[in-house]
PDB file of C-alpha atoms in Angstrom:
ATOM      1  CA  MET A   1     -46.191 -27.793 -35.772  1.00 49.00           C
ATOM      2  CA  ASN A   2     -45.218 -26.349 -39.167  1.00 74.00           C
ATOM      3  CA  ALA A   3     -48.337 -24.955 -40.850  1.00 83.00           C
ATOM      4  CA  ARG A   4     -46.503 -22.745 -43.300  1.00 93.00           C
ATOM      5  CA  ASN A   5     -47.503 -22.471 -46.943  1.00 97.00           C
ATOM      6  CA  ILE A   6     -44.484 -22.859 -49.210  1.00 97.00           C
ATOM      7  CA  LEU A   7     -43.954 -21.896 -52.832  1.00 98.00           C
ATOM      8  CA  LEU A   8     -41.411 -24.431 -54.102  1.00 98.00           C
ATOM      9  CA  ALA A   9     -39.745 -23.575 -57.415  1.00 97.00           C
ATOM     10  CA  GLY A  10     -37.797 -26.317 -59.162  1.00 96.00           C
ATOM     11  CA  ALA A  11     -39.707 -29.307 -57.769  1.00 96.00           C
ATOM     12  CA  THR A  12     -38.861 -31.423 -60.836  1.00 94.00           C
ATOM     13  CA  GLY A  13     -35.091 -31.070 -60.364  1.00 94.00           C
ATOM     14  CA  LEU A  14     -32.720 -33.221 -58.321  1.00 94.00           C
ATOM     15  CA  VAL A  15     -32.759 -31.108 -55.138  1.00 96.00           C
ATOM     16  CA  GLY A  16     -36.321 -29.874 -55.565  1.00 97.00           C
ATOM     17  CA  LYS A  17     -37.703 -33.415 -55.721  1.00 96.00           C
ATOM     18  CA  LEU A  18     -35.861 -34.343 -52.538  1.00 97.00           C
ATOM     19  CA  ALA A  19     -36.920 -31.160 -50.733  1.00 97.00           C
ATOM     20  CA  LEU A  20     -40.543 -31.908 -51.644  1.00 97.00           C
ATOM     21  CA  LYS A  21     -40.168 -35.508 -50.493  1.00 96.00           C
ATOM     22  CA  SER A  22     -38.697 -34.384 -47.165  1.00 96.00           C
ATOM     23  CA  LEU A  23     -41.465 -31.866 -46.545  1.00 96.00           C
ATOM     24  CA  LEU A  24     -44.255 -34.319 -47.317  1.00 96.00           C
ATOM     25  CA  ALA A  25     -42.588 -37.059 -45.257  1.00 95.00           C
ATOM     26  CA  ASP A  26     -42.756 -34.835 -42.163  1.00 92.00           C
ATOM     27  CA  PRO A  27     -45.915 -35.758 -40.192  1.00 89.00           C
ATOM     28  CA  CYS A  28     -45.730 -32.396 -38.400  1.00 89.00           C
ATOM     29  CA  PHE A  29     -45.965 -30.438 -41.638  1.00 93.00           C
ATOM     30  CA  ARG A  30     -49.523 -29.110 -41.806  1.00 91.00           C
ATOM     31  CA  GLY A  31     -49.092 -26.451 -44.452  1.00 94.00           C
ATOM     32  CA  ALA A  32     -49.238 -26.657 -48.219  1.00 96.00           C
ATOM     33  CA  VAL A  33     -46.521 -26.915 -50.844  1.00 97.00           C
ATOM     34  CA  ILE A  34     -47.378 -25.036 -54.024  1.00 97.00           C
ATOM     35  CA  ALA A  35     -45.171 -26.333 -56.809  1.00 96.00           C
ATOM     36  CA  PRO A  36     -45.333 -24.690 -60.246  1.00 95.00           C
ATOM     37  CA  ALA A  37     -43.873 -26.885 -62.989  1.00 93.00           C
ATOM     38  CA  ARG A  38     -44.079 -27.457 -66.719  1.00 90.00           C
ATOM     39  CA  ARG A  39     -44.986 -31.116 -66.245  1.00 88.00           C
ATOM     40  CA  GLU A  40     -46.772 -33.375 -63.810  1.00 87.00           C
ATOM     41  CA  LEU A  41     -44.828 -34.107 -60.642  1.00 90.00           C
ATOM     42  CA  GLY A  42     -46.195 -37.618 -60.218  1.00 88.00           C
ATOM     43  CA  VAL A  43     -46.669 -37.016 -56.493  1.00 93.00           C
ATOM     44  CA  HIS A  44     -50.030 -37.311 -54.765  1.00 92.00           C
ATOM     45  CA  ASP A  45     -50.537 -35.746 -51.365  1.00 95.00           C
ATOM     46  CA  PRO A  46     -53.361 -33.517 -50.049  1.00 94.00           C
ATOM     47  CA  ARG A  47     -50.750 -30.989 -48.927  1.00 95.00           C
ATOM     48  CA  LEU A  48     -49.329 -30.615 -52.441  1.00 96.00           C
ATOM     49  CA  VAL A  49     -50.768 -28.100 -54.876  1.00 94.00           C
ATOM     50  CA  SER A  50     -49.238 -28.920 -58.245  1.00 93.00           C
ATOM     51  CA  LEU A  51     -49.487 -26.087 -60.763  1.00 92.00           C
ATOM     52  CA  GLN A  52     -48.826 -26.705 -64.445  1.00 90.00           C
ATOM     53  CA  THR A  53     -47.568 -23.536 -66.123  1.00 91.00           C
ATOM     54  CA  ASP A  54     -45.293 -22.461 -68.951  1.00 91.00           C
ATOM     55  CA  PHE A  55     -43.906 -19.789 -66.575  1.00 91.00           C
ATOM     56  CA  SER A  56     -45.001 -16.895 -68.774  1.00 91.00           C
ATOM     57  CA  ALA A  57     -46.096 -13.926 -66.657  1.00 88.00           C
ATOM     58  CA  ALA A  58     -49.799 -14.397 -67.424  1.00 90.00           C
ATOM     59  CA  SER A  59     -49.786 -18.183 -66.935  1.00 90.00           C
ATOM     60  CA  LEU A  60     -47.882 -18.000 -63.664  1.00 90.00           C
ATOM     61  CA  GLU A  61     -50.028 -15.194 -62.260  1.00 90.00           C
ATOM     62  CA  ALA A  62     -53.224 -17.102 -63.042  1.00 90.00           C
ATOM     63  CA  ALA A  63     -51.880 -20.339 -61.562  1.00 90.00           C
ATOM     64  CA  LEU A  64     -50.767 -18.687 -58.328  1.00 93.00           C
ATOM     65  CA  ALA A  65     -54.027 -16.771 -57.970  1.00 91.00           C
ATOM     66  CA  SER A  66     -55.943 -20.017 -58.315  1.00 89.00           C
ATOM     67  CA  ALA A  67     -53.729 -21.741 -55.747  1.00 92.00           C
ATOM     68  CA  MET A  68     -54.192 -18.951 -53.202  1.00 92.00           C
ATOM     69  CA  THR A  69     -57.972 -19.377 -53.154  1.00 90.00           C
ATOM     70  CA  GLY A  70     -57.530 -22.930 -51.907  1.00 87.00           C
ATOM     71  CA  LEU A  71     -55.399 -21.949 -48.906  1.00 89.00           C
ATOM     72  CA  ALA A  72     -57.088 -21.283 -45.591  1.00 84.00           C
ATOM     73  CA  SER A  73     -54.883 -18.251 -44.936  1.00 86.00           C
ATOM     74  CA  HIS A  74     -54.903 -17.121 -48.587  1.00 88.00           C
ATOM     75  CA  ARG A  75     -51.219 -16.278 -48.292  1.00 91.00           C
ATOM     76  CA  LEU A  76     -47.743 -17.724 -48.632  1.00 96.00           C
ATOM     77  CA  ASP A  77     -45.197 -17.956 -45.838  1.00 97.00           C
ATOM     78  CA  VAL A  78     -42.004 -19.273 -47.439  1.00 98.00           C
ATOM     79  CA  PHE A  79     -40.417 -19.117 -50.882  1.00 98.00           C
ATOM     80  CA  VAL A  80     -37.988 -21.928 -51.756  1.00 98.00           C
ATOM     81  CA  SER A  81     -35.976 -21.893 -54.977  1.00 98.00           C
ATOM     82  CA  CYS A  82     -34.282 -25.056 -56.200  1.00 97.00           C
ATOM     83  CA  LEU A  83     -34.257 -23.793 -59.781  1.00 96.00           C
ATOM     84  CA  GLY A  84     -31.092 -24.360 -61.745  1.00 91.00           C
ATOM     85  CA  THR A  85     -29.931 -25.343 -65.192  1.00 89.00           C
ATOM     86  CA  THR A  86     -26.713 -25.371 -67.230  1.00 88.00           C
ATOM     87  CA  ILE A  87     -25.698 -23.344 -70.254  1.00 90.00           C
ATOM     88  CA  LYS A  88     -25.616 -26.572 -72.269  1.00 88.00           C
ATOM     89  CA  THR A  89     -29.165 -27.491 -71.286  1.00 89.00           C
ATOM     90  CA  ALA A  90     -30.482 -23.943 -71.623  1.00 90.00           C
ATOM     91  CA  GLY A  91     -28.804 -23.473 -75.023  1.00 92.00           C
ATOM     92  CA  SER A  92     -27.133 -20.107 -74.424  1.00 95.00           C
ATOM     93  CA  ARG A  93     -25.954 -17.745 -71.720  1.00 96.00           C
ATOM     94  CA  GLU A  94     -29.042 -15.624 -72.253  1.00 96.00           C
ATOM     95  CA  ALA A  95     -31.335 -18.628 -71.799  1.00 95.00           C
ATOM     96  CA  PHE A  96     -29.386 -19.655 -68.692  1.00 95.00           C
ATOM     97  CA  ILE A  97     -29.870 -16.191 -67.200  1.00 97.00           C
ATOM     98  CA  ALA A  98     -33.581 -16.324 -68.033  1.00 95.00           C
ATOM     99  CA  VAL A  99     -33.969 -19.349 -65.748  1.00 95.00           C
ATOM    100  CA  ASP A 100     -31.277 -19.058 -63.084  1.00 96.00           C
ATOM    101  CA  ARG A 101     -31.669 -15.334 -62.464  1.00 97.00           C
ATOM    102  CA  GLU A 102     -34.768 -13.797 -64.033  1.00 96.00           C
ATOM    103  CA  LEU A 103     -37.250 -16.600 -63.294  1.00 96.00           C
ATOM    104  CA  VAL A 104     -35.953 -17.077 -59.752  1.00 97.00           C
ATOM    105  CA  LEU A 105     -36.333 -13.374 -58.991  1.00 97.00           C
ATOM    106  CA  ARG A 106     -39.750 -13.132 -60.641  1.00 96.00           C
ATOM    107  CA  LEU A 107     -41.028 -16.036 -58.558  1.00 96.00           C
ATOM    108  CA  ALA A 108     -39.434 -14.580 -55.428  1.00 97.00           C
ATOM    109  CA  GLN A 109     -41.143 -11.243 -55.977  1.00 96.00           C
ATOM    110  CA  SER A 110     -44.477 -12.972 -56.599  1.00 95.00           C
ATOM    111  CA  ALA A 111     -44.070 -14.974 -53.378  1.00 96.00           C
ATOM    112  CA  PHE A 112     -43.208 -11.818 -51.431  1.00 97.00           C
ATOM    113  CA  ASP A 113     -46.241 -10.003 -52.857  1.00 96.00           C
ATOM    114  CA  LEU A 114     -48.394 -12.954 -51.752  1.00 95.00           C
ATOM    115  CA  GLY A 115     -47.176 -12.705 -48.170  1.00 96.00           C
ATOM    116  CA  ALA A 116     -43.979 -14.773 -47.948  1.00 97.00           C
ATOM    117  CA  ARG A 117     -41.481 -13.320 -45.513  1.00 97.00           C
ATOM    118  CA  HIS A 118     -38.890 -16.092 -45.568  1.00 98.00           C
ATOM    119  CA  ALA A 119     -36.875 -17.241 -48.577  1.00 98.00           C
ATOM    120  CA  VAL A 120     -34.609 -20.258 -49.011  1.00 98.00           C
ATOM    121  CA  LEU A 121     -32.331 -20.203 -52.054  1.00 98.00           C
ATOM    122  CA  VAL A 122     -30.206 -23.040 -53.402  1.00 98.00           C
ATOM    123  CA  SER A 123     -27.160 -21.324 -54.875  1.00 98.00           C
ATOM    124  CA  SER A 124     -23.600 -22.653 -55.223  1.00 97.00           C
ATOM    125  CA  VAL A 125     -20.388 -22.633 -53.238  1.00 96.00           C
ATOM    126  CA  GLY A 126     -18.207 -19.827 -54.579  1.00 96.00           C
ATOM    127  CA  ALA A 127     -21.147 -17.729 -55.776  1.00 97.00           C
ATOM    128  CA  SER A 128     -20.261 -14.036 -56.038  1.00 97.00           C
ATOM    129  CA  ARG A 129     -21.359 -11.230 -58.335  1.00 95.00           C
ATOM    130  CA  GLN A 130     -17.660 -10.351 -58.594  1.00 96.00           C
ATOM    131  CA  SER A 131     -16.610 -13.820 -59.733  1.00 97.00           C
ATOM    132  CA  GLY A 132     -14.802 -14.212 -63.034  1.00 96.00           C
ATOM    133  CA  ASN A 133     -16.758 -17.422 -63.577  1.00 96.00           C
ATOM    134  CA  PHE A 134     -20.017 -16.733 -65.452  1.00 96.00           C
ATOM    135  CA  TYR A 135     -22.030 -19.398 -63.614  1.00 95.00           C
ATOM    136  CA  LEU A 136     -20.875 -18.281 -60.159  1.00 96.00           C
ATOM    137  CA  ARG A 137     -21.324 -14.617 -61.058  1.00 97.00           C
ATOM    138  CA  VAL A 138     -24.983 -15.155 -62.011  1.00 97.00           C
ATOM    139  CA  LYS A 139     -25.563 -17.128 -58.808  1.00 97.00           C
ATOM    140  CA  GLY A 140     -24.024 -14.271 -56.821  1.00 98.00           C
ATOM    141  CA  GLU A 141     -26.210 -11.724 -58.592  1.00 98.00           C
ATOM    142  CA  VAL A 142     -29.291 -13.725 -57.619  1.00 98.00           C
ATOM    143  CA  GLU A 143     -28.208 -13.889 -53.981  1.00 98.00           C
ATOM    144  CA  ASP A 144     -27.732 -10.119 -53.843  1.00 98.00           C
ATOM    145  CA  ALA A 145     -30.971  -9.313 -55.680  1.00 98.00           C
ATOM    146  CA  LEU A 146     -32.986 -11.677 -53.484  1.00 97.00           C
ATOM    147  CA  GLY A 147     -31.608  -9.897 -50.443  1.00 95.00           C
ATOM    148  CA  ARG A 148     -32.985  -6.613 -51.760  1.00 97.00           C
ATOM    149  CA  ILE A 149     -36.565  -7.836 -52.208  1.00 98.00           C
ATOM    150  CA  GLY A 150     -37.225  -7.444 -48.515  1.00 96.00           C
ATOM    151  CA  PHE A 151     -37.581 -10.927 -47.015  1.00 98.00           C
ATOM    152  CA  PRO A 152     -36.948 -10.562 -43.243  1.00 98.00           C
ATOM    153  CA  ARG A 153     -35.205 -13.949 -43.327  1.00 98.00           C
ATOM    154  CA  LEU A 154     -33.102 -15.298 -46.196  1.00 98.00           C
ATOM    155  CA  ASP A 155     -31.308 -18.639 -46.056  1.00 98.00           C
ATOM    156  CA  ILE A 156     -28.751 -19.116 -48.846  1.00 98.00           C
ATOM    157  CA  ILE A 157     -27.629 -22.698 -49.367  1.00 98.00           C
ATOM    158  CA  GLN A 158     -24.265 -23.021 -51.121  1.00 98.00           C
ATOM    159  CA  PRO A 159     -23.540 -26.698 -51.811  1.00 96.00           C
ATOM    160  CA  GLY A 160     -20.569 -28.036 -53.692  1.00 93.00           C
ATOM    161  CA  LEU A 161     -21.003 -30.805 -56.272  1.00 89.00           C
ATOM    162  CA  LEU A 162     -24.384 -32.461 -55.774  1.00 92.00           C
ATOM    163  CA  LEU A 163     -24.348 -36.246 -55.503  1.00 88.00           C
ATOM    164  CA  GLY A 164     -27.421 -37.987 -56.857  1.00 77.00           C
ATOM    165  CA  ALA A 165     -29.104 -39.309 -59.987  1.00 69.00           C
ATOM    166  CA  ARG A 166     -30.340 -36.567 -62.278  1.00 60.00           C
ATOM    167  CA  GLY A 167     -33.000 -36.903 -64.936  1.00 60.00           C
ATOM    168  CA  GLU A 168     -30.573 -35.481 -67.487  1.00 60.00           C
ATOM    169  CA  ARG A 169     -27.112 -36.738 -68.418  1.00 58.00           C
ATOM    170  CA  ARG A 170     -24.182 -34.509 -67.432  1.00 60.00           C
ATOM    171  CA  THR A 171     -21.030 -36.394 -68.432  1.00 57.00           C
ATOM    172  CA  GLY A 172     -18.514 -34.201 -66.634  1.00 58.00           C
ATOM    173  CA  GLU A 173     -20.598 -34.188 -63.473  1.00 61.00           C
ATOM    174  CA  SER A 174     -20.999 -37.975 -63.590  1.00 62.00           C
ATOM    175  CA  ILE A 175     -17.219 -38.413 -63.654  1.00 62.00           C
ATOM    176  CA  ALA A 176     -16.810 -35.921 -60.823  1.00 60.00           C
ATOM    177  CA  GLN A 177     -19.341 -37.847 -58.731  1.00 63.00           C
ATOM    178  CA  ILE A 178     -17.285 -41.015 -59.111  1.00 62.00           C
ATOM    179  CA  LEU A 179     -14.150 -39.194 -57.949  1.00 58.00           C
ATOM    180  CA  ALA A 180     -15.933 -37.275 -55.171  1.00 62.00           C
ATOM    181  CA  PRO A 181     -15.178 -39.647 -52.247  1.00 68.00           C
ATOM    182  CA  VAL A 182     -11.449 -39.358 -52.877  1.00 52.00           C
ATOM    183  CA  ALA A 183     -11.604 -35.601 -53.376  1.00 63.00           C
ATOM    184  CA  ASN A 184     -13.719 -35.115 -50.234  1.00 60.00           C
ATOM    185  CA  SER A 185     -11.185 -36.958 -48.091  1.00 63.00           C
ATOM    186  CA  ALA A 186      -8.587 -34.315 -48.983  1.00 63.00           C
ATOM    187  CA  MET A 187     -10.765 -31.287 -48.179  1.00 63.00           C
ATOM    188  CA  PHE A 188     -10.436 -29.865 -44.664  1.00 76.00           C
ATOM    189  CA  GLY A 189     -10.401 -26.459 -43.021  1.00 80.00           C
ATOM    190  CA  ARG A 190     -11.240 -23.665 -45.435  1.00 84.00           C
ATOM    191  CA  PHE A 191     -11.648 -26.220 -48.224  1.00 81.00           C
ATOM    192  CA  LEU A 192     -14.357 -28.157 -46.377  1.00 86.00           C
ATOM    193  CA  ARG A 193     -17.100 -26.063 -48.002  1.00 89.00           C
ATOM    194  CA  TYR A 194     -16.090 -27.388 -51.447  1.00 83.00           C
ATOM    195  CA  ARG A 195     -16.852 -31.011 -50.563  1.00 89.00           C
ATOM    196  CA  ALA A 196     -19.382 -32.826 -52.736  1.00 88.00           C
ATOM    197  CA  ILE A 197     -22.629 -33.394 -50.855  1.00 93.00           C
ATOM    198  CA  ASP A 198     -25.532 -35.807 -51.174  1.00 93.00           C
ATOM    199  CA  ALA A 199     -28.498 -34.016 -52.734  1.00 95.00           C
ATOM    200  CA  GLN A 200     -30.728 -35.753 -50.196  1.00 96.00           C
ATOM    201  CA  SER A 201     -28.935 -33.887 -47.407  1.00 97.00           C
ATOM    202  CA  VAL A 202     -29.593 -30.598 -49.183  1.00 97.00           C
ATOM    203  CA  GLY A 203     -33.266 -31.511 -49.585  1.00 97.00           C
ATOM    204  CA  ARG A 204     -33.589 -32.325 -45.894  1.00 97.00           C
ATOM    205  CA  ALA A 205     -31.807 -29.118 -44.904  1.00 98.00           C
ATOM    206  CA  ILE A 206     -34.240 -27.109 -47.039  1.00 97.00           C
ATOM    207  CA  ALA A 207     -37.219 -28.770 -45.336  1.00 96.00           C
ATOM    208  CA  HIS A 208     -35.709 -28.043 -41.915  1.00 96.00           C
ATOM    209  CA  LEU A 209     -34.849 -24.433 -42.722  1.00 96.00           C
ATOM    210  CA  SER A 210     -38.309 -23.694 -44.129  1.00 96.00           C
ATOM    211  CA  GLY A 211     -39.759 -24.149 -40.652  1.00 94.00           C
ATOM    212  CA  ILE A 212     -37.267 -21.972 -38.773  1.00 94.00           C
ATOM    213  CA  ASP A 213     -38.171 -18.570 -37.316  1.00 93.00           C
ATOM    214  CA  GLY A 214     -35.984 -15.507 -36.874  1.00 95.00           C
ATOM    215  CA  ALA A 215     -34.652 -12.757 -39.074  1.00 97.00           C
ATOM    216  CA  GLY A 216     -31.443 -12.118 -40.962  1.00 97.00           C
ATOM    217  CA  ILE A 217     -29.446 -13.401 -43.916  1.00 97.00           C
ATOM    218  CA  TYR A 218     -27.737 -16.755 -43.383  1.00 98.00           C
ATOM    219  CA  THR A 219     -25.334 -18.629 -45.658  1.00 98.00           C
ATOM    220  CA  HIS A 220     -25.089 -22.410 -45.329  1.00 98.00           C
ATOM    221  CA  GLN A 221     -22.237 -24.465 -46.742  1.00 97.00           C
ATOM    222  CA  TYR A 222     -21.154 -28.087 -46.387  1.00 95.00           C
ATOM    223  CA  LYS A 223     -20.919 -28.332 -42.592  1.00 95.00           C
ATOM    224  CA  SER A 224     -24.090 -26.433 -41.704  1.00 96.00           C
ATOM    225  CA  ILE A 225     -26.075 -28.081 -44.516  1.00 97.00           C
ATOM    226  CA  GLN A 226     -25.188 -31.457 -43.030  1.00 96.00           C
ATOM    227  CA  GLU A 227     -26.127 -30.255 -39.551  1.00 96.00           C
ATOM    228  CA  PHE A 228     -29.565 -29.080 -40.668  1.00 95.00           C
ATOM    229  CA  ALA A 229     -30.109 -32.328 -42.565  1.00 95.00           C
ATOM    230  CA  VAL A 230     -29.392 -34.589 -39.599  1.00 90.00           C
ATOM    231  CA  GLY A 231     -32.486 -35.802 -37.837  1.00 71.00           C
ATOM    232  CA  PHE A 232     -34.946 -34.405 -40.328  1.00 74.00           C
TER     233      PHE A 232
END
C-alpha cells in the first residue's frame, strides 16, 4: 500500500496532468499529492492538496507550510518534477532557466527540507551539462544539481518527443507528432531511446516509480519508461 506524500510540480502540464491522474486512479494510493500551481487544477479528490501560488519564495513557503499541517505525518516522502517550458513560451533564455532549472531546484530543496528522500525528475533524452544544445544543457545541469541535494533515490526520466495534446500550440512539435510513427519504426538499438513516446506512458511510469523503494540514481529512457508504465 503506497501511503507516501508526494510534492508534484508541474501538475498543469501535459505529463504532470497524466501523472496526477495515474496516482489518483490507483486505489492502493493512500498518501497525498500536494500540487502547487498558478491556477486551479479542476480535479477533486480527497487525496489531492491543490496549492495556488505565484511561486515567489514567500508565497511558496507559506503554501507548503499550510499543506504540511494537514498531513498526518507532517512530512513529504517524494518530490516529482514535471516542470518544463520552452524558450518561446518563457520569452527568453533567462526566463526559461528561471523555470526549468531554478524553480525545479528550489522546489526540490524545499521538498528535501520537508522530509522527501526520493525524487523523480522528468528531463529529456540527450540531456547533458556538456551539450552544445542550450535546452539539453540546462536539463543536464538540473539532473546534476538534483543529484547533489542529497536524495537517497533519484529517478531521472528521459523521454523523447512526447505524444499528446498540449494546452498550448507548438507548431513544430505538432508536425513531429504526425511523423512520429514513421520515425519510430526506423529507430532500433542505440537509437531506441530517441523514439517518441505517449505522454500517458510517462505519467504512468512516474506514478509507478514514486512508490518504489531502494537507493541510487537511475536513468529511464524509452524502453524502461514503457516497462514501468505497463500494468499501472
